[in-house]
Coordinates of C-alpha atoms and ligand atoms in Angstrom, one line a residue:
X1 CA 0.0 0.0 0.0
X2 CA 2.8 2.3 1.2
X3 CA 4.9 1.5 -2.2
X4 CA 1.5 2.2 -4.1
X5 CA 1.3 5.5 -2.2
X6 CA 4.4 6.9 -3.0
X7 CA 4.3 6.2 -6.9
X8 CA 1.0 7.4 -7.1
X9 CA 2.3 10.6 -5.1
X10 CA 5.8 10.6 -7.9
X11 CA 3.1 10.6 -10.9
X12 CA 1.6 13.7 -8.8
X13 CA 5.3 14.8 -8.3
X14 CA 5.7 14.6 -12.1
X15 CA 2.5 15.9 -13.9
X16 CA 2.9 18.9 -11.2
X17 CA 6.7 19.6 -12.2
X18 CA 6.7 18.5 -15.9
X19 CA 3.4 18.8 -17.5
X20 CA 2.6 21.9 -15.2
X21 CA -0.5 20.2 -13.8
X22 CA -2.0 22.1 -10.8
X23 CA -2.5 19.8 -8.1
X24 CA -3.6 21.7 -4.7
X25 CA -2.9 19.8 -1.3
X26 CA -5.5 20.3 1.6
X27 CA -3.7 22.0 4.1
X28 CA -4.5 23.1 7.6
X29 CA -2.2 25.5 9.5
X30 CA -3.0 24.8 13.4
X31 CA -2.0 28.3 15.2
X32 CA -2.9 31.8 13.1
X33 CA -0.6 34.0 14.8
X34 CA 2.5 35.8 13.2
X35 CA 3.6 32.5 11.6
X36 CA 0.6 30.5 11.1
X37 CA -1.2 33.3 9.4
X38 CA 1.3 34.8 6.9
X39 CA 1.9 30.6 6.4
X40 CA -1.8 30.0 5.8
X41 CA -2.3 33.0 3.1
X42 CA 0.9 32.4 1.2
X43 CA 0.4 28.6 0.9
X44 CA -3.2 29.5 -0.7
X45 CA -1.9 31.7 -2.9
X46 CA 0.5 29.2 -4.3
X47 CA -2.8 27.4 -5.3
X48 CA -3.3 24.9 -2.1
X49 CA -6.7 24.6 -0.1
X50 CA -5.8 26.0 3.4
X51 CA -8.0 26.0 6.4
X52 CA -6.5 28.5 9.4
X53 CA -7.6 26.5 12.3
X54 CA -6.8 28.6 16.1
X55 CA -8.9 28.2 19.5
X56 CA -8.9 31.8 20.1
X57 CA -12.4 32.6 18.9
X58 CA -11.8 36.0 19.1
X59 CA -9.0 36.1 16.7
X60 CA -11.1 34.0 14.1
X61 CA -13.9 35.8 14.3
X62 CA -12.0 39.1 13.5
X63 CA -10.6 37.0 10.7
X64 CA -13.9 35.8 9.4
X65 CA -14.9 39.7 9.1
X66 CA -11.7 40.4 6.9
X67 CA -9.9 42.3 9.4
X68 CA -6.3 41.3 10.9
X69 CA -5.1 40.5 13.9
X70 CA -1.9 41.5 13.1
X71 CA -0.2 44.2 11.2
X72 CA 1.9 43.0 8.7
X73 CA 2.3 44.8 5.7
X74 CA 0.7 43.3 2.6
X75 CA -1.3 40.6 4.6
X76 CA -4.5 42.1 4.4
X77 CA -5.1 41.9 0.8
X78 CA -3.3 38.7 0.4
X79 CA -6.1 37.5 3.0
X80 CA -8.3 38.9 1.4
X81 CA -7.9 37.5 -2.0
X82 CA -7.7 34.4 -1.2
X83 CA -10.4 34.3 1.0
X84 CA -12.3 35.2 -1.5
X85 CA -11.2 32.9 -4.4
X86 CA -12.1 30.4 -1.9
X87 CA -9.0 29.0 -1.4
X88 CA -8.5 30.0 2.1
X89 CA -11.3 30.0 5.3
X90 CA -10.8 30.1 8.9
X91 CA -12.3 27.9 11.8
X92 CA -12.3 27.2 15.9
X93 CA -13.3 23.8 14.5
X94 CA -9.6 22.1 15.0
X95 CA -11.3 18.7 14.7
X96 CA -12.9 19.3 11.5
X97 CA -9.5 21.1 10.4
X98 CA -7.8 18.3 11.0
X99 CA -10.1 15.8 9.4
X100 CA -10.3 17.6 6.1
X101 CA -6.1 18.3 5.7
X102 CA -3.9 15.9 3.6
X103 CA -0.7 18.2 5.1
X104 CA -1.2 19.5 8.6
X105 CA 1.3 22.4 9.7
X106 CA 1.7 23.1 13.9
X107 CA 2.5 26.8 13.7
X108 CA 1.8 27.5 17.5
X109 CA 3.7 29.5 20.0
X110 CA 6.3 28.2 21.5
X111 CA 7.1 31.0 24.3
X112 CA 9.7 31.3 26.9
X113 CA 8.9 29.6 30.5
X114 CA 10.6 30.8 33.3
X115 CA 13.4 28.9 33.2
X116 CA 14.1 30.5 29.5
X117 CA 12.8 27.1 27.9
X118 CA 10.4 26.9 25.2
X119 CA 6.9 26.4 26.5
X120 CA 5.5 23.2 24.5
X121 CA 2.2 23.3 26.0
X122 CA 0.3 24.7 23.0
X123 CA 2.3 22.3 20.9
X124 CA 1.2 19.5 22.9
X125 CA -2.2 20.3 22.9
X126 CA -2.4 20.6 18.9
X127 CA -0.3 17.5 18.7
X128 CA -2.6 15.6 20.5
X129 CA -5.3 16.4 18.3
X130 CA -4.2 15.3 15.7
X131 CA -3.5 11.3 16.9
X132 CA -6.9 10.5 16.9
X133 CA -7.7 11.6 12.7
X134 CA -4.4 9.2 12.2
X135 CA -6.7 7.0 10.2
X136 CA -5.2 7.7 6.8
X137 CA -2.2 9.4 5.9
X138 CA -1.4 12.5 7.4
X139 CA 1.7 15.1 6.6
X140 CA 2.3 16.2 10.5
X141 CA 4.6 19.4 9.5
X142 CA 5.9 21.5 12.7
X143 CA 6.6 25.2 11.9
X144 CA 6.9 26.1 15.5
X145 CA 10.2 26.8 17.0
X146 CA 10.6 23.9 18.7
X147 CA 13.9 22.3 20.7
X148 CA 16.1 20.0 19.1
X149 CA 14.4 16.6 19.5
X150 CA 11.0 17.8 19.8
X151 CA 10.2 15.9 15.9
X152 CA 11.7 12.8 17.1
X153 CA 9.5 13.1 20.8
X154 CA 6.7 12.9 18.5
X155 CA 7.3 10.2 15.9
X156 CA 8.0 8.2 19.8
X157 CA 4.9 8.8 21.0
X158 CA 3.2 8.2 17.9
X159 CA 5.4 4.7 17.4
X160 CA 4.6 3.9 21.7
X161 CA 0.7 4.7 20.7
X162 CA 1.0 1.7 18.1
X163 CA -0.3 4.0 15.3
X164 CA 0.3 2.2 11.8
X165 CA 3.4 4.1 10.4
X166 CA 1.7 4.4 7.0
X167 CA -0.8 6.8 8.4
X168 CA 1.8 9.4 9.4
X169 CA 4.9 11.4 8.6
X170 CA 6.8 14.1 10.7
X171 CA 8.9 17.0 9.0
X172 CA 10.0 19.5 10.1
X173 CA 9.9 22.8 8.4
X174 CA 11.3 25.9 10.0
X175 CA 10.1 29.7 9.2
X176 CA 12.7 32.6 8.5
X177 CA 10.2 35.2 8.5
X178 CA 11.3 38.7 9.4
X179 CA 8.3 40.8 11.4
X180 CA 7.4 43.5 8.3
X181 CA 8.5 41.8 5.7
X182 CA 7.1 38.0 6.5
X183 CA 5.4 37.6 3.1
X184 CA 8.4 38.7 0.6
X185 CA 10.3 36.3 3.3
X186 CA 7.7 33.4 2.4
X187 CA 7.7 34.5 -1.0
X188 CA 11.2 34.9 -1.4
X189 CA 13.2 33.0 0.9
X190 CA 17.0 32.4 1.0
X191 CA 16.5 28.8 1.5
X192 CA 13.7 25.9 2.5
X193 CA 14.5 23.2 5.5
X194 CA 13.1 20.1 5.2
X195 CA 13.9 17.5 8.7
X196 CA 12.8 14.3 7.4
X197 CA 13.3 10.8 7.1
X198 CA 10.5 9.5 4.4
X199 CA 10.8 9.8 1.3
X200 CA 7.2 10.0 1.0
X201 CA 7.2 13.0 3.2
X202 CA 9.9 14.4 1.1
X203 CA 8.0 14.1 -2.0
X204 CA 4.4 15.4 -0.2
X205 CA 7.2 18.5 0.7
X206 CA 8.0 19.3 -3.1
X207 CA 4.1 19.3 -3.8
X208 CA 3.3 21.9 -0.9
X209 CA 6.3 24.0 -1.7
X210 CA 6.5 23.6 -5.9
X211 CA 6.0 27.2 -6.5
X212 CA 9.1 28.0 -4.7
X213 CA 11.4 25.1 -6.1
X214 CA 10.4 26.5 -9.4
X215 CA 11.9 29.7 -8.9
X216 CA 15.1 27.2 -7.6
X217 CA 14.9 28.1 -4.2
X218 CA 17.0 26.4 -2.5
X219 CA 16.1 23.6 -0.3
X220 CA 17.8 21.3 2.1
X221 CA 16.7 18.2 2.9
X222 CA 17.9 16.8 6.3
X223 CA 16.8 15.1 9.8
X224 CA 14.5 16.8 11.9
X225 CA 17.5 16.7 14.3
X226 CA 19.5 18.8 11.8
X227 CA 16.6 21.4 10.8
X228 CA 15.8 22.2 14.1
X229 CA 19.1 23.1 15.0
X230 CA 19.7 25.1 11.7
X231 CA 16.8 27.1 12.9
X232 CA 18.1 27.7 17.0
X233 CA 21.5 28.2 15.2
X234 CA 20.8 30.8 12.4
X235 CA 18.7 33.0 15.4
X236 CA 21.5 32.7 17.7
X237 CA 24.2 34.0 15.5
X238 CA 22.0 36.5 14.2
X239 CA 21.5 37.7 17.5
X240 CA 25.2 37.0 18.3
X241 CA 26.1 39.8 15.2
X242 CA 24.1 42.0 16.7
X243 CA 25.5 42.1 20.6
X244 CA 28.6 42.6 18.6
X245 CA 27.8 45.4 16.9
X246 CA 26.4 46.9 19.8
X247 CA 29.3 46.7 21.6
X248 CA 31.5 47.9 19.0
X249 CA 29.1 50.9 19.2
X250 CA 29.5 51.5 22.6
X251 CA 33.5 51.2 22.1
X252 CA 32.7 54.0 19.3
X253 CA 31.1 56.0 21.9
X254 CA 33.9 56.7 23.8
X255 CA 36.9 56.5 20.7
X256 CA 34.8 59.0 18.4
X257 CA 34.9 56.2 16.1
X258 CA 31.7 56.5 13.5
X259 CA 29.9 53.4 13.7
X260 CA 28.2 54.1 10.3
X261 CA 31.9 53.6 8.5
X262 CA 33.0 50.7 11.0
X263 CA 29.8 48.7 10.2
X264 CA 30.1 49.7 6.5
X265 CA 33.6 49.1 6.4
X266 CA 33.3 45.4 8.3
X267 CA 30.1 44.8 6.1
X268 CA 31.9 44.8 2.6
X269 CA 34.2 41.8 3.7
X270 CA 31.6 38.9 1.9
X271 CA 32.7 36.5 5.1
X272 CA 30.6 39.3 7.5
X273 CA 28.0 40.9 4.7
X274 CA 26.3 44.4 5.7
X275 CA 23.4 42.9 7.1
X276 CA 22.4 43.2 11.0
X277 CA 25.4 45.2 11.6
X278 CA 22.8 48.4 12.4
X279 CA 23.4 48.9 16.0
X280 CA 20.3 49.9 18.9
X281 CA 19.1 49.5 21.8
X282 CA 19.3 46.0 22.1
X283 CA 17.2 42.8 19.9
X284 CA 13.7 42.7 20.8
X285 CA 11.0 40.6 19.6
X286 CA 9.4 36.9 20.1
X287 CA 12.2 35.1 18.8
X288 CA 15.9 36.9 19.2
X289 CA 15.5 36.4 23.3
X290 CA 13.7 33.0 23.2
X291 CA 15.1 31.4 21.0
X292 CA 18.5 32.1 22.2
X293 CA 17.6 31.6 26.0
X294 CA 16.2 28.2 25.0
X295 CA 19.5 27.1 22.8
X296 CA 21.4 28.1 25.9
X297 CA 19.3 25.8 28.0
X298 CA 19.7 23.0 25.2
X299 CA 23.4 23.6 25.7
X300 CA 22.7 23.2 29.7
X301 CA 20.7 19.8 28.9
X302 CA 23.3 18.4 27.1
X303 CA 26.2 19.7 28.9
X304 CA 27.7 21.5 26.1
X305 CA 28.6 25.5 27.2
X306 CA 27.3 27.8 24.4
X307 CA 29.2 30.6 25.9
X308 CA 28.9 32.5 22.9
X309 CA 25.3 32.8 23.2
X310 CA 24.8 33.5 26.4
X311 CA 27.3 36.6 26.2
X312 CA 24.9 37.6 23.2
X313 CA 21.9 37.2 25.5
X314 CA 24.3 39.2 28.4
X315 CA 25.3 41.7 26.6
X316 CA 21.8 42.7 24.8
X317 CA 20.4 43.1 28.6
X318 CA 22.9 45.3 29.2
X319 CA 22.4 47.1 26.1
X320 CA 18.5 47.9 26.6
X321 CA 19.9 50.5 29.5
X322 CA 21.8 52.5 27.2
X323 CA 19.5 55.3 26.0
X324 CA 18.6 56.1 29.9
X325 CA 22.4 56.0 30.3
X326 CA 22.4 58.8 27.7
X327 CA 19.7 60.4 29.0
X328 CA 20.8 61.1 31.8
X329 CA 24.2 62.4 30.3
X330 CA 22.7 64.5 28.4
X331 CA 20.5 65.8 31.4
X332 CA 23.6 66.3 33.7
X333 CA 22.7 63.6 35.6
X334 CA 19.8 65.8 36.9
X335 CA 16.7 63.9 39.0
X336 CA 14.0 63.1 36.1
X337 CA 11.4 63.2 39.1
X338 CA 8.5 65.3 36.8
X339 CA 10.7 66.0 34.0
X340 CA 8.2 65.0 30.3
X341 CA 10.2 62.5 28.1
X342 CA 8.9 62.0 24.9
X343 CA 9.3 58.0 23.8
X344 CA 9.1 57.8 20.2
X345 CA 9.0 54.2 18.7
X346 CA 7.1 51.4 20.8
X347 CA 6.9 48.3 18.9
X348 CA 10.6 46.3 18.7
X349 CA 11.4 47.4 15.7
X350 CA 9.9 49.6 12.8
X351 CA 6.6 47.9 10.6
X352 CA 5.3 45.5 12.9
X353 CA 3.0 46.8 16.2
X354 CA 4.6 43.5 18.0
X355 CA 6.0 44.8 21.5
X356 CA 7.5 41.5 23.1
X357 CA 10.5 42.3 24.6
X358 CA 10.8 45.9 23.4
X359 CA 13.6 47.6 24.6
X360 CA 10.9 50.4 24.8
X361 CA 9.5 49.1 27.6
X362 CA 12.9 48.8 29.5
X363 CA 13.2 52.2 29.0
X364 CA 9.6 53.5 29.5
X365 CA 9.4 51.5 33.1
X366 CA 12.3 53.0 34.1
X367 CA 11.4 56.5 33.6
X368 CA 8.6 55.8 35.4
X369 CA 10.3 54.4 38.0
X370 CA 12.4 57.7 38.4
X371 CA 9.2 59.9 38.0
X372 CA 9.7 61.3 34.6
X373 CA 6.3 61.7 32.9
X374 CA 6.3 59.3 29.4
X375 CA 4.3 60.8 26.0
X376 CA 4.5 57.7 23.5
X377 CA 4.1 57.6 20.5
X378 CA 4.2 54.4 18.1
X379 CA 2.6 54.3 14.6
X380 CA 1.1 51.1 15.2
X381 CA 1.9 49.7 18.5
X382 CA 0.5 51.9 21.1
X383 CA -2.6 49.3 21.2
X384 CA -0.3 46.5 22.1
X385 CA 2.2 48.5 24.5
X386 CA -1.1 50.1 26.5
X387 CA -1.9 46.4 27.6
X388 CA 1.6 45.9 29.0
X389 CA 2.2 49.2 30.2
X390 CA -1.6 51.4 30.7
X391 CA -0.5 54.4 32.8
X392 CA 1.5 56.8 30.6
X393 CA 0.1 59.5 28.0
X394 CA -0.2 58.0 24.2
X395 CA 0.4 60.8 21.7
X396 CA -1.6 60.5 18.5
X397 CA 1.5 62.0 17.0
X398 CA 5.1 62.2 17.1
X399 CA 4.6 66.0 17.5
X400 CA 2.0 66.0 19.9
X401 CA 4.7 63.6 22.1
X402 CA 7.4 65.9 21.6
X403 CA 5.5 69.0 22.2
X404 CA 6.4 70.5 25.8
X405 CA 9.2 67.3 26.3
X406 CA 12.5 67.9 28.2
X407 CA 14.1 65.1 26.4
X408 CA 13.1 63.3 22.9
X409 CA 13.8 59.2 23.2
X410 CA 13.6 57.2 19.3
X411 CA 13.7 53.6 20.2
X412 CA 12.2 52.0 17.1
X413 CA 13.6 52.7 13.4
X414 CA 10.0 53.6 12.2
X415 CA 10.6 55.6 8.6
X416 CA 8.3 58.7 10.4
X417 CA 11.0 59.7 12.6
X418 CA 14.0 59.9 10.1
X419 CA 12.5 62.5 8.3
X420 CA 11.6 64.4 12.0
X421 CA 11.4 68.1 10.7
X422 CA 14.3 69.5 13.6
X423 CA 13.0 73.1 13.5
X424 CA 9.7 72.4 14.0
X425 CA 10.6 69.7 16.9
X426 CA 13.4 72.6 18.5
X427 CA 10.1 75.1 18.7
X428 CA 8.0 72.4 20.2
X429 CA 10.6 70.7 22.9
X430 CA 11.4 72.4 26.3
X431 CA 14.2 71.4 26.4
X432 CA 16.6 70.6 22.8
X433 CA 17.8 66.9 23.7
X434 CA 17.6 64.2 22.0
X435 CA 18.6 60.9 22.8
X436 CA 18.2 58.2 19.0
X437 CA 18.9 54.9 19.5
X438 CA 18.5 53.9 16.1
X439 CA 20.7 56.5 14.9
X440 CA 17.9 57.7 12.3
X441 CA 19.2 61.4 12.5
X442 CA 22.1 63.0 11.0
X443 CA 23.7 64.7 13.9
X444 CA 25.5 67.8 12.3
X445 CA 21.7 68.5 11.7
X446 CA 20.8 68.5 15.1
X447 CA 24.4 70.3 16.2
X448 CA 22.7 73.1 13.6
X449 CA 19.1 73.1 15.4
X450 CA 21.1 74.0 19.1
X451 CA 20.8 69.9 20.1
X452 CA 22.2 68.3 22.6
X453 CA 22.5 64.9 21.1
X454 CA 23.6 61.2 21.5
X455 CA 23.4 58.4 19.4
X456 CA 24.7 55.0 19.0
X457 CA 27.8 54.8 18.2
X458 CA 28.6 57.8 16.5
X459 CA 30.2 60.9 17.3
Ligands
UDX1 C1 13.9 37.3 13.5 C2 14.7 36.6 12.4 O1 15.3 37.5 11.5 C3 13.8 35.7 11.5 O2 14.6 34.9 10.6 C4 13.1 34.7 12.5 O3 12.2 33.8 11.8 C5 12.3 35.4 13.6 O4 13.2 36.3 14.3 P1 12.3 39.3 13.7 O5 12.4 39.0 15.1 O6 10.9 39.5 13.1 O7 13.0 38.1 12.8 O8 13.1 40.7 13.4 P2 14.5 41.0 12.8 O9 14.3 41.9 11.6 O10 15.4 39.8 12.7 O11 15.1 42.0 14.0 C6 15.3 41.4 15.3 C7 15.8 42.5 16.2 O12 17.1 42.9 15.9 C8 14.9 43.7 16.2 O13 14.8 44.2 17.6 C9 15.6 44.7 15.4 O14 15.4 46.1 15.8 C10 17.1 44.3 15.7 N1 18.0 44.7 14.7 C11 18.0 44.1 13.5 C12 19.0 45.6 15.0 O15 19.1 46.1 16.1 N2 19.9 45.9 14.0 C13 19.9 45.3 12.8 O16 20.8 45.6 12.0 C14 18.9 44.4 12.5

């Protein structure tokens, strides 16, 4: 039956890839958050049948009404379009999800616990759900960010359950996608992972991602073992270029060394590239802190020291203090007790309204602590940073914050505040400092305006 399976999937394989026959797989993406969603659309527009399965009504329900729960550029009309050429639908129904898919992806959250380990539960939960539609073939993809082993747990649980073998595969299939740019990243990608072991599941692999292998993207296949850790391992040392930078800024800072012409000068060696080499206040988001916290731990549970990470992990803590550090250079080290500091930038970084583990709110909490009154201003992601942090004033714009401040904070690169018109912002400040952590301005424009100024980095 198995052998039967397979060639009838290589005909598929072949018609699809040589005779350009369209075959669309059923697919259900369990989890429609920043991964499973952005998943979800792009799979449906390559032509696939997707159903967007979550058990947070609330979030379907706003989905169902063609409105987002997210904002991510371009995802609306993708949504949108495909919604409506009926090739994409969402449900609380997991069950009936589940029972209609050929290829099921787990795209849940896999947070940080505690102890800095990834939080399976919700991974768990979906996984279980699945066991009991193990009545025919089923592709059992994981997207989440899960530790290495996690695949393998599974196939043993599915093996110690006595479930027939031919009714399941498990692959795992790692995202790269970039908060603001997750669709071009789907889209576009620099390369596809593929952990596997069957051959059938390889092949089922090439028909979910043919658009993509078309366009000779490349793609790895390789064991879950190996995928997982490519993904743990590309975060860490992404994060790992960063702390780097940062503290090569921070050197800058007190050599009058011009970060701009160190990173570019570094960046043109093809062995280190340009990219991430843009220092700031420290790496935010819902993967940077996690994921390197839980590779760390990995390192712990197998008794291998990933000093290199956790010195990454170190020195981006550290690094989230230094715009108050500057701050309150800049203010003579005066008390902030009832001073205004205008906070410009929430989310963690420009074209996304996500806020975990801003280094805004580092910052903003300890203003507050020291008594300063916070005006914020975020294009996009004063909704999500009011549910973390409710008592401060929310500007509706970057010149309503400013207006009246002693001190002007930018903590996220948002495009808005790069083109900050100075003499308007010196007339509306009480005080002309300005503390950018993003190093959006050009400071012999704000030496011209009569700023006191620090940046990142640069002199
Ligand atoms: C990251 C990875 O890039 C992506 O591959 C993975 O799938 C999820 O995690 P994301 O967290 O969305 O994506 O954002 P990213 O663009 O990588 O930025 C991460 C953090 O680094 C942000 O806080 C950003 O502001 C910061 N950053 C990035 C810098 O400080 N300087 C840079 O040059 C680039």
């Amino acid at each position: 039956m198995q052998i039967k399976k397979i060639n009838l999937l290589l005909l598929v394989i072949f018609l699809v890839m040589h005779c350009n026959v369209a075959y669309c797989v059923r697919i259900t993406v369990l989890g429609s958050g920043y991964v499973g969603l952005i998943t979800g659309a792009c799979f449906a527009e390559f032509g696939h049948e997707v159903i967007c399965a979550d058990t947070d009504v609330a979030k379907i329900t706003v989905l169902q009404n063609n409105h987002m729960p997210i904002y991510e550029p371009g995802l609306k009309e993708l949504v949108i379009r495909n919604v409506q050429q009926k090739r994409l639908s969402f449900t609380n129904d997991i069950d009936q999800a589940i029972a209609y898919a050929e290829g099921i992806f787990i795209a849940v959250g896999t947070p940080m616990d505690n102890a800095g380990c990834a939080d399976l539960t919700a991974l768990s939960n979906a996984f279980a759900m699945i066991i009991p539609h193990l009545t025919s073939y089923k592709l059992i993809c994981v997207k989440s960010t899960v530790p290495i082993g996690t695949g393998q747990a599974l196939l043993e649980i599915l093996k110690s359950k006595g479930i027939d073998s031919h009714y399941y595969d498990v692959v795992s299939n790692p995202e790269f996608l970039r908060e603001g740019t997750a669709i071009s990243d789907f889209m576009n990608p620099d390369r596809i992972i593929i952990g596997t072991a069957s051959e059938m599941a390889q092949e089922w692999m090439r028909l979910i991602y043919e658009p993509l292998l078309e366009k000779r993207i490349p793609c790895i296949f390789t064991t879950i073992e190996s995928s997982e850790t490519i993904k743990y391992a590309s975060n860490a040392f992404l994060a790992t270029k960063l702390s780097f930078i940062n503290e090569i800024a921070n050197l800058c800072d007190q050599t009058g060394a011009d970060i701009f012409d160190v990173s570019k000068g570094m960046g043109l060696d093809s062995r280190i590239g340009q990219a991430f080499l843009k220092p700031g206040p420290g790496f935010g988001g819902s993967c940077f802190p996690k994921d390197c916290s839980a590779l760390s731990q990995m390192g712990n549970k197998f008794g291998v020291a990933l000093n290199v990470v956790q010195a990454a992990l170190k020195t981006n803590e550290e690094q989230k203090y230094k715009p108050l550090q500057k701050l309150r250079v800049l203010m003579k080290h005066e008390s902030l007790t009832d001073k205004t500091i205008a906070v410009l930038g929430l989310a963690f970084k420009g074209n996304t309204d996500d806020v975990r583990y801003s280094p805004a709110i580092v910052t903003i909490e300890n203003l507050k602590n020291e008594g300063a009154q916070v005006k914020a201003y975020d294009p996009v992601a004063s909704e999500n940073m009011k549910k973390i942090v409710p008592d401060i004033i929310y500007s509706h714009s970057l010149y309503e914050a400013v207006s009246g401040a002693d001190a002007v904070i930018i903590m996220t690169e948002w495009d808005e505040f790069k083109y900050i018109d100075l003499g308007l912002l010196a007339e509306l400040v009480k005080q002309k400092i300005v503390v950018d952590a993003r190093n959006l301005l050009d400071p012999r424009e704000l030496k011209k305006f009569g700023f006191s100024y620090s940046l990142i980095g640069r002199p």
